[in-house]
Short mmCIF file of C-alpha atoms in Angstrom, two decimals:
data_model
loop_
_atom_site.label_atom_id
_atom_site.label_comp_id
_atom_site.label_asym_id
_atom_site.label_seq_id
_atom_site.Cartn_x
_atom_site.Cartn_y
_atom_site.Cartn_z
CA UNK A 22 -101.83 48.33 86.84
CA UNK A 23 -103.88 50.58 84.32
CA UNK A 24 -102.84 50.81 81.26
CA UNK A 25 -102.99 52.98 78.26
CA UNK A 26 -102.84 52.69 74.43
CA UNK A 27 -101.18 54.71 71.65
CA UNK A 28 -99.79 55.27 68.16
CA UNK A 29 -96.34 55.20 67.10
CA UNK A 30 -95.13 56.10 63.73
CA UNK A 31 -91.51 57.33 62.26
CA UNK A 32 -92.89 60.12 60.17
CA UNK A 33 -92.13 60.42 56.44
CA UNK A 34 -89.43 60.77 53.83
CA UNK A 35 -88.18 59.56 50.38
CA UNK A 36 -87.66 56.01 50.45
CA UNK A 37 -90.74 55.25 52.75
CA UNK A 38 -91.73 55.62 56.40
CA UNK A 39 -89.06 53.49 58.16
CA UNK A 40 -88.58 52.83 61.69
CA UNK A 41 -84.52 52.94 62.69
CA UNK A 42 -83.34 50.49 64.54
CA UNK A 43 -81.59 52.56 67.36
CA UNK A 44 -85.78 54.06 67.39
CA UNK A 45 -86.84 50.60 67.91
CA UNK A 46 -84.71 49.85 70.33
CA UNK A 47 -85.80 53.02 72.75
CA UNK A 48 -89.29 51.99 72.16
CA UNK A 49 -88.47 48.59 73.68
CA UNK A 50 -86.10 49.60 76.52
CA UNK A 51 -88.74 52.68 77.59
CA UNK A 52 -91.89 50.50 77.50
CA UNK A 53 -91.33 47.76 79.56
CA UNK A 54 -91.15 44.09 79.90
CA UNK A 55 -95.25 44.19 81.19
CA UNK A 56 -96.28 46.45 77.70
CA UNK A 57 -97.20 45.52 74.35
CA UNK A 58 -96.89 46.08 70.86
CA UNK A 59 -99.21 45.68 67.73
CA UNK A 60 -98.55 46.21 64.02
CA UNK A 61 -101.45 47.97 62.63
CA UNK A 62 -102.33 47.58 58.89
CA UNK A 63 -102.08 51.50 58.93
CA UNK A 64 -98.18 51.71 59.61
CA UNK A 65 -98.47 52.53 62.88
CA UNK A 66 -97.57 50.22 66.03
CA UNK A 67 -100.10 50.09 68.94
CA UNK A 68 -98.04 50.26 72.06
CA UNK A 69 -100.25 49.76 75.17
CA UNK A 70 -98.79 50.03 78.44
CA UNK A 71 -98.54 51.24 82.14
CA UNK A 72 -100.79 54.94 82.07
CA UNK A 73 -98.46 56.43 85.13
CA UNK A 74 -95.70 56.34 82.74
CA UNK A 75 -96.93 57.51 79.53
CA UNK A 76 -96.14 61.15 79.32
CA UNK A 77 -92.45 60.76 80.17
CA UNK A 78 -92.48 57.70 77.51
CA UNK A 79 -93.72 59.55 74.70
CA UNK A 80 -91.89 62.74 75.44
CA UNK A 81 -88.32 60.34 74.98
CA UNK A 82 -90.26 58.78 71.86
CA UNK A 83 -90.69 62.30 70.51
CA UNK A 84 -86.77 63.30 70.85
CA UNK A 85 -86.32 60.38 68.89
CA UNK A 86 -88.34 61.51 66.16
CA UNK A 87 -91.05 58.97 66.38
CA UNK A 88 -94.69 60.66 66.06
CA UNK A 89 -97.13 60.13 68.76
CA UNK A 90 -101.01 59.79 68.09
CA UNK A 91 -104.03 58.96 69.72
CA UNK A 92 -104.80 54.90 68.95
CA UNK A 93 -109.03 54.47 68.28
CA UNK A 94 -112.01 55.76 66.90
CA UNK A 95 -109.21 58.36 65.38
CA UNK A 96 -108.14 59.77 62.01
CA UNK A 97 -104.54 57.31 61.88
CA UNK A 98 -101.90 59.19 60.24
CA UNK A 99 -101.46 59.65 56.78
CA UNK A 100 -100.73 56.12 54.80
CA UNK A 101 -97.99 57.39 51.94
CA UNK A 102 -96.28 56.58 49.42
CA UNK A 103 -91.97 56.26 49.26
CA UNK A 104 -91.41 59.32 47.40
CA UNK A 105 -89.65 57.30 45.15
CA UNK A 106 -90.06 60.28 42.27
CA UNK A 107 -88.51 62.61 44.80
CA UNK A 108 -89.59 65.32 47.62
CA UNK A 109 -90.98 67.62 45.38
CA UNK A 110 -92.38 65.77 42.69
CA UNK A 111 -94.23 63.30 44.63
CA UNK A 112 -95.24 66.34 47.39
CA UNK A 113 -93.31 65.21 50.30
CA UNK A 114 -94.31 68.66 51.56
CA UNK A 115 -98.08 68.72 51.09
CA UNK A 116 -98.18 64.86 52.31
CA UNK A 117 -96.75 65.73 55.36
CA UNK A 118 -98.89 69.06 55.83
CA UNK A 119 -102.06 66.83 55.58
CA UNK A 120 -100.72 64.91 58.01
CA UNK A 121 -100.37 67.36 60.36
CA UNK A 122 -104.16 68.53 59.47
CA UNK A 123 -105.63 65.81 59.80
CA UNK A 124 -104.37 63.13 62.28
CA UNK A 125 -105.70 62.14 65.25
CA UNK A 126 -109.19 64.02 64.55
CA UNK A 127 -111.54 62.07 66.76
CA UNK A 128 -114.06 60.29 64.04
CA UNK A 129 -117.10 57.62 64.70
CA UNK A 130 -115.19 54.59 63.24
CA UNK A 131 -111.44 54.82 62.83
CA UNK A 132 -110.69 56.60 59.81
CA UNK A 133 -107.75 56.12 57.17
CA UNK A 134 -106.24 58.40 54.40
CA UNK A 135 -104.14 57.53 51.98
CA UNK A 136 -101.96 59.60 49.92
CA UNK A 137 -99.87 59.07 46.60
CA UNK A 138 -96.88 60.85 44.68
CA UNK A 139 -98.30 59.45 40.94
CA UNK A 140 -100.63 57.88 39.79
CA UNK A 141 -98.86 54.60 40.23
CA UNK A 142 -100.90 54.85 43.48
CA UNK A 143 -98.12 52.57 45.13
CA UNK A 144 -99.05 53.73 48.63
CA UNK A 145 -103.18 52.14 47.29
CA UNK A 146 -104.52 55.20 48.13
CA UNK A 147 -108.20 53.92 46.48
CA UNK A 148 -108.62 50.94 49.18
CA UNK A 149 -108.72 54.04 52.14
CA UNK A 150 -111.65 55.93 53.13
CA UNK A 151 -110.05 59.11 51.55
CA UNK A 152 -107.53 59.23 48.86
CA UNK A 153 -105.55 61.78 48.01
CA UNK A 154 -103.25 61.27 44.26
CA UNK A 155 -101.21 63.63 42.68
CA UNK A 156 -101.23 64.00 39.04
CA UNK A 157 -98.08 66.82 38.00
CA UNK A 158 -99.41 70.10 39.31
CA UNK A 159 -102.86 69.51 41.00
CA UNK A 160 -104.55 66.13 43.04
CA UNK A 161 -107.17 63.70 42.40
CA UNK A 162 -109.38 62.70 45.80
CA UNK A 163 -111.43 59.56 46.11
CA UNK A 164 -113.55 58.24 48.63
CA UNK A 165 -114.93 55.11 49.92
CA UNK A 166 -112.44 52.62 49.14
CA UNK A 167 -113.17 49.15 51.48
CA UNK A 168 -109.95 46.85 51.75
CA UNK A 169 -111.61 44.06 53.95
CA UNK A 170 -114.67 41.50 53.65
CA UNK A 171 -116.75 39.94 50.90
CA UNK A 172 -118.22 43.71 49.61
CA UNK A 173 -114.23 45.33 48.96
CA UNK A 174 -114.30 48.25 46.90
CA UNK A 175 -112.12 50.75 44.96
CA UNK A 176 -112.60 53.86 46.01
CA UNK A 177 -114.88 56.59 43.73
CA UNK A 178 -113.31 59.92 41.99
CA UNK A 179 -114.45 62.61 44.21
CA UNK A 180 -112.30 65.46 43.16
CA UNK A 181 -110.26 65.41 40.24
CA UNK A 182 -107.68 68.60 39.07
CA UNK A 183 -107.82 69.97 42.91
CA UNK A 184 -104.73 72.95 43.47
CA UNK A 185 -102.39 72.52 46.36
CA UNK A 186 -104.02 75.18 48.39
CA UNK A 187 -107.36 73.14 48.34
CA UNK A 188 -106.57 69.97 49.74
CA UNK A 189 -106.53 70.20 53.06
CA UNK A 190 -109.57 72.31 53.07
CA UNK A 191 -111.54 69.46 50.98
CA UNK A 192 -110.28 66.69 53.07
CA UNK A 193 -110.89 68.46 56.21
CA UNK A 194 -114.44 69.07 55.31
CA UNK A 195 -115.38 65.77 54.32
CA UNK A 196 -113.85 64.57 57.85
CA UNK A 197 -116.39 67.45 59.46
CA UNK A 198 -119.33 66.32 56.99
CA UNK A 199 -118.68 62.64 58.48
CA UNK A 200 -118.05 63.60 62.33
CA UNK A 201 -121.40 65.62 61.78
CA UNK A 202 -123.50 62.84 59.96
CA UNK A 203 -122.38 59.52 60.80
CA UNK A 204 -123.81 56.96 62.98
CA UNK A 205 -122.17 55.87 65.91
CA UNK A 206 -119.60 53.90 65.16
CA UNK A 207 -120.70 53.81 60.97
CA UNK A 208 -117.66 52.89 58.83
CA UNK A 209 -117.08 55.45 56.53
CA UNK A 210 -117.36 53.46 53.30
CA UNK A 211 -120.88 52.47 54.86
CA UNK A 212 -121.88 56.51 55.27
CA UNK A 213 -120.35 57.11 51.75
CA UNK A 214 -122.86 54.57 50.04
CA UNK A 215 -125.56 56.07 52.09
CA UNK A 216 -125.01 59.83 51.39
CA UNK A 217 -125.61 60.87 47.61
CA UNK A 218 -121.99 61.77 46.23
CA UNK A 219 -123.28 65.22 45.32
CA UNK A 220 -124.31 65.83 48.68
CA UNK A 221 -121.33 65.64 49.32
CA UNK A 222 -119.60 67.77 47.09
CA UNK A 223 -122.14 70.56 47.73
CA UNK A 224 -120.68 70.03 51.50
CA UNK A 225 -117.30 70.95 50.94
#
């Protein structure tokens, strides 16, 4: 049997990105006995199972609301926040437009984005490769954040007092920038220390 591997996630609202239990419960009776399942550090579960059977899987998946994605040397979904200031304070809509924008972009080392309704940054949108933070009306971005090994780092103020209409556009072009000028398989964190911040910003 070949098998295949991909993302699962429940999407987003107030109160967090949850999975149901009646969604859980699909997953398991659809995959099979033979598949199985990984919890990511990104919220999203790595299901891996029998390739003949994967597009009528994920189609049932779908109708249950779950979001389907690529697993790899991808963009992952958007890590968020809970909303817990509410939808429109904390930008449930732009959160889940730069989802849309931006997962499952193929990159040369999987890539993570993190996004946050305040500044309480709950969601630790600093320790992703790209961090998006809204402050009241406009958003902060940071870049280069580095969760893992001896060298972890806090990501560095890219962008600060950004407008709603430009944050997709900035985040998209720094994921070009880095699909364009990374080495194979070069961590972004790595390719941020070795390409001059300003070079950077004059990119996007």
């Amino acid at each position: 049997m070949t098998t295949q591997k991909f993302a699962v996630t429940p999407g987003f609202e107030v109160g967090g990105s949850l999975f149901k239990p009646e969604q859980l419960a699909v997953l398991g009776s659809l995959i099979g006995r033979d598949a199985k399942i990984e919890l990511t550090t990104f919220k999203q579960l790595y299901v891996e199972m029998d390739e003949e059977r994967i597009d009528e899987v994920q189609r049932q998946l779908k109708e249950q609301g779950l979001f389907i994605y690529p697993a790899g040397f991808y963009t992952k979904s958007l890590i968020a926040c809970n909303f817990c200031r509410g939808a429109e304070e904390a930008g449930l809509d732009m959160a889940t437009a730069l989802n849309d924008a931006i997962s499952g972009l193929p990159t040369p080392s999987p890539l993570k984005i993190g996004y946050a309704g305040c500044a309480l940054g709950t969601s630790e949108p600093l320790l992703k490769d790209i961090g998006v933070v809204k402050m009241k009306d406009t958003y902060d971005i940071y870049v280069g954040g580095e969760p893992k090994s001896i060298k972890a780092a806090v990501g560095e103020l890219f962008l600060s007092d950004i407008p709603a209409d430009k944050v997709i556009p900035v985040v998209r072009k720094l994921i070009e920038y880095y699909q364009q000028n990374a080495k194979k398989k070069e961590k972004f964190s790595k390719f941020i220390q070795r390409i001059p911040i300003e070079t950077l910003r004059n990119a996007v």
